Amino acid sequence: MGVHRFEHHAPTTLEEVVKLLTELGTEAKLLAGGTDLLVFIRHGRIAPKHIIELSRVGELTRICELESGLIIGACVKLREIERNSVIRRLYPHISEAASQVGSVQIRNLATIGGNLCTASPAGDMIPTLMVSGALLHIVGASGERMVRIEEFFKGPGETALCATDVLVSIQLPPPKPRTGWAFFKLGVRGAMDISIVSVAAKLTLSESTSDIVSEVKVALGSVAPVVMLSHSVEKLLTGKRITDSLIEEAAHSVMNEVKPISDHRASAQYRRLMAAVLTKRALKTAFHRAVGEQQQLTQLEVNQGSVFNGG
Amino acid sequence: MGTDGVGERAFRIDAPAMVTGKAKYGADIHVPSMLHGKILRSKYAHARILRIDTTEAVQMSGVKAVITADDVRGSDLFAKDYVRFHGQKIAAVAADSVQTALEAIEAIKVEYEPLTAVTDVRDAIKPDAPCAFIGGEFEEVRDAYGRPLRNISRYREFISGDVEEMMRSSDAVVEGEFYVPSVHQSYLEPHACIALPIGGGKVEIWTSTQGHFQVRSLTARLLGLPLHHIKVIPTFMGGGFGGRNTQVYTEPVAALLALKTGLPVQVIDDRSEVILDSHPAPACYARARLGASKDGTLMALDAEVFWDGGVSGYIGASVHLRGLYRLRSYRIRSYGVYTNKPAPGAYRAPDAPQMAFVRESLMDMLAREIGIDPWELRMKNAVEEGDTSTDGVPLPKVGFKETLKALMDYSAKTHERSKAAFRTASPTAHLNGSAPSKAALEMLGSGNWRVGRGLACGEWTNYSGYSSATVMLNEDGTFQVITGSCDVTGTNTLFAQIVSEELKVPIKKVSVVVGDTESVPWHHQTGGSRVAYTTGMAVLKAAQQLRERMLQIAAKILGVDAQELELGEECICVKDNQSQRVSYIELGRACIAEYGPLHGSHSIAWMPTRPAYAVALAEAAVDLDTGKVKVLRYIAAQDVGKALNPLAIEGQIHGAVMQGIGWATMEGYKYTDDGRVANATLADYLLPTSTDAAEIEPVIVEVPNPDGPYGAKGVGEPSIIPSLAAIANAVSDAIGKRVTSLPMTPERIVMVLMH
Amino acid sequence: MVGTKRVRLRVNGDERELEVQPYERLIDVLRYRLGLTGTKEGCSTGDCGACSVLMDGKLVPSCLVLALSADGRDIVTIEGLSSGDELHPIQQAFIECGAVQCGFCTPGMILAAKALLDENPNPTLEEIKQALSGNLCRCTGYVKIFEAVQAAAAKLKLSCGEL
């Protein structure tokens, strides 16, 4: 509950950040948006002696569209992810997930990299990035590297980052044609909820006009120590023609795959059931979008409350 | 713009201060050299305190005082030998910064011997339950089945007629086990005050409260001070809903720290402290059955009600269960139960929503059982003049049937606006899990939605209490109202409206102030829907007295008989000769110069009151796959006697209903296995957001109350009473299964559907 | 080890320069250093919205912004919305629609409404609900707040000469 004393650093380049991390070691914490970090400090969950603020490092806040895909800086605000026209066009599920995190004021602070590095099993950005095949660009004292997102999470609050590492950006490969995406989260309220279960799906249909699945990915949040990809869905659907009963079967299969816990938000039993319900919805929506049912898409945007102001 | 008299939709006179940020709340009074106080709280729900060591904290630089139970002997301000709930106060510190104060309380070492805690009333009564209150006094009683009960603090029963016989002669009997969780009032402003030592052992406290006289007496009792050594000045208040009714939080701590240090001390609870150490509405567990003849005549109600009484072993007013229908017989056994939680407190119509949930659920079950429209069943049994009231006396003219009819009329008239489904034969009939209308589906989005409809009723008699008022004419022709009732709902605006009505002056010429404990006679707290009623009546009488005196002086000035005069917007003039007049400015000046200051004053020791009724029709959608509940539309009919300010009344109804929606669908304390609160933040203790708002349609009914000001009745509370039941009935209707436990979270609905 | 640092803020149009502790929050500076107590603290964890202010035009919870993070930024609090006794149309609409009860959520709510209307002068009811979802109100049931935002939108359009 306390407000601890700490020293504040505001470097302007990545090199300075890494240098500071090297000097200060585990007593330092990186501050991106602060919506998790400052709450954790207030609740006494962590008590860093140094805070290194990243907001003044310009290269962390850019979004670049390249032929090789999209690069999103780690400190891009969720509000921008929600509204950015390129992301909304190419990866609508990522925008939709962003729009469902916290509130407008939270999303004006919170960053996509922060959502990843907090490594909550309920982090809403993680499933969408996982089904998108995101690569994470990390820079540290020992150089730079790319890490596949599914290898990034080691446990609740634990990542592959070592003490001197900084997550710089998230790289997304360009979506293949005839790909549909979806993201669903379940909470109690209409907004401001920590997910009881969240599911993201990507479904790519083969080039022809048939309904054969060439690639499918389903990622689930809040049902295991880290956000997880479903292997059973991939196995059941890849190469198959999509039918309602097949989707039903795939959704059912995730119940045996997830490893949820019971806590004050929900029981393990309920989470297991809802993993199937949301998987079914996500697969159906992704399928509809893959075959280009635009009307469905608009409708769903409204339904999920991902209504964009202005834009 | 008119005079904004009684019955007008007058804007709040204090709103300009609020919308500009100028209004000062409990935490907003800052003075030079002010210290900051922080409170050390128990991290256990139940433990023996073996040792408290403040040595290190006392020696810290910047720390000015450390206080524990040893500083207030014989008072339960701080825990001494035992802590009996998570978050109980153990010690407090005053320091020159918040940081230092926080570090100092962390430096206080407390050695505990943890004890087993019990935080669920259903567990606490079991024969093998741990003792929740070591050294407490218990009632040795058994339940209806003859089983011995543990942790019972109080027992009461209410009996009329032969219940067993009447049950036997009933054609239909429905029964259920019900549970309503403890919820926090969740006023948005955390507890906050500043205490200033003013010499001679006296202290002045600025605080956000519903009752500054109650803060004074409780603080005096806890600190062992005489009343005249404590002055309490109420600030603006960021919501109370009963939670700041007759309670103190930070005030005695701040006062003691101020007296110890000789410096002003500000104490602000953070949200977790508010959730942990306050006085929420009690949880309630009930087993009840209701019998009726096949034409719907209610024969018998038999119930056992267990109140989750926390450390005070509070027992709720189970008599509300009997409520507002003619009953041939009833037997209500009521138990107060000790648990390891703070003492429950008042929350908007205390105990009535829990009881209405039980009763109105049973009524809904009965309507289905005997195949009668839910509205017809209520109408058939509704009390009216001459029936016996909840308090056992014959009822005067009341407005229950009128309110039921108003709801039916409104529903019928607006039937096509139903959000839930297409037309049914009766606007109150069950929908039996219909598919949602197209409009509703558009709003709800994907999901396996079914909709239902639920009706419920509530009764509430407002409190009277003591109030007084003074209305003065200022020397520039403006007016000043002084009362001692803290404004929670816009009552100061109403007082200005009353003066405007009685003296025919524009509302903008009237100023209203709440006097502190040294400026006005003792008042009851703001609560029980009593302020517009009792204080309003005092203002009305004071204004009338002032009017008579103004007319008398004006008559002297004009040299005419007072009977020949009438009041206008700016002046008093002779009825037959408008040019012969004296303006309020002239009158005000003349009084100061010659006749003496003019005011009217009135005190009320007690006023008769009458029950008011709230009838609600909720339409809710439920996603059968996820269990998610969405209240689509909510019609709230309420008898207000006379609508003194419809704008304010609509606001009261909207707010009460939304709190009911929260209680019914998401709110509630959760505990860990060892009895600590598991959701002591607003990320975990869920309150409804704007996205959870339903379309709430108030229907204002006016059945005059000859005893109230202009015919008014108490307004703030009634509409929360039927809300839990109305929504639960709607959800049960939607899913085809009865929900008897709250809140109706998605998980609970799915579990009900599975079993 | 810990020392104060200089921070420059533009608050309601005024340049302010002050020494702050690294762990001081923007809300602390506003309320305790600058006396701007219109910004309310309801939860300290970003869950209630009462402390919302505009930072470079964007709505943020000032309890989750370090004072040093706000260095060089433009801050608007509720005190900066009206000029003298002349109320901003949103403030006026809140009064006239009965959208103010206890008033504690009101400053944050009004700033959230302003952030919405600055970006989207014609919001739908659904958009209003979404935009205000981070600002809890316990008194009004939100109904009259929605009406006030709609009324303010209409007023602002008129004052811009739109029809």
PDB file of C-alpha atoms in Angstrom, chain A residues 130-131 199-200 216-220 227-236 238 250-251 253-255 257-258 279 283:
ATOM      1  CA  MET A 130       0.595 -14.642 -30.316  1.00  0.00           C
ATOM      2  CA  VAL A 131      -1.799 -15.684 -33.058  1.00  0.00           C
ATOM      3  CA  VAL A 199      -9.239 -15.891 -26.726  1.00  0.00           C
ATOM      4  CA  ALA A 200      -7.658 -14.725 -29.973  1.00  0.00           C
ATOM      5  CA  VAL A 216      -5.023 -21.741 -37.733  1.00  0.00           C
ATOM      6  CA  LYS A 217      -3.932 -20.414 -34.380  1.00  0.00           C
ATOM      7  CA  VAL A 218      -5.864 -19.956 -31.170  1.00  0.00           C
ATOM      8  CA  ALA A 219      -4.299 -18.325 -28.117  1.00  0.00           C
ATOM      9  CA  LEU A 220      -5.965 -18.272 -24.718  1.00  0.00           C
ATOM     10  CA  VAL A 227      -0.995 -17.092 -22.302  1.00  0.00           C
ATOM     11  CA  MET A 228      -1.010 -20.324 -24.296  1.00  0.00           C
ATOM     12  CA  LEU A 229      -1.432 -21.458 -27.883  1.00  0.00           C
ATOM     13  CA  SER A 230      -3.796 -24.352 -28.456  1.00  0.00           C
ATOM     14  CA  HIS A 231      -2.107 -27.233 -30.250  1.00  0.00           C
ATOM     15  CA  SER A 232      -5.256 -29.314 -30.365  1.00  0.00           C
ATOM     16  CA  VAL A 233      -7.145 -26.698 -32.387  1.00  0.00           C
ATOM     17  CA  GLU A 234      -4.275 -26.497 -34.842  1.00  0.00           C
ATOM     18  CA  LYS A 235      -4.191 -30.269 -35.149  1.00  0.00           C
ATOM     19  CA  LEU A 236      -7.937 -30.628 -35.555  1.00  0.00           C
ATOM     20  CA  THR A 238      -5.420 -27.610 -40.272  1.00  0.00           C
ATOM     21  CA  ALA A 250     -12.047 -27.868 -31.741  1.00  0.00           C
ATOM     22  CA  ALA A 251     -13.583 -25.640 -29.094  1.00  0.00           C
ATOM     23  CA  SER A 253     -10.700 -29.829 -27.285  1.00  0.00           C
ATOM     24  CA  VAL A 254      -9.246 -26.729 -25.588  1.00  0.00           C
ATOM     25  CA  MET A 255     -10.986 -27.695 -22.356  1.00  0.00           C
ATOM     26  CA  GLU A 257      -5.588 -28.349 -22.847  1.00  0.00           C
ATOM     27  CA  VAL A 258      -6.047 -25.392 -20.531  1.00  0.00           C
ATOM     28  CA  THR A 279     -12.800 -20.424 -28.748  1.00  0.00           C
ATOM     29  CA  LEU A 283     -13.091 -19.380 -34.649  1.00  0.00           C
TER      30      LEU A 283
END
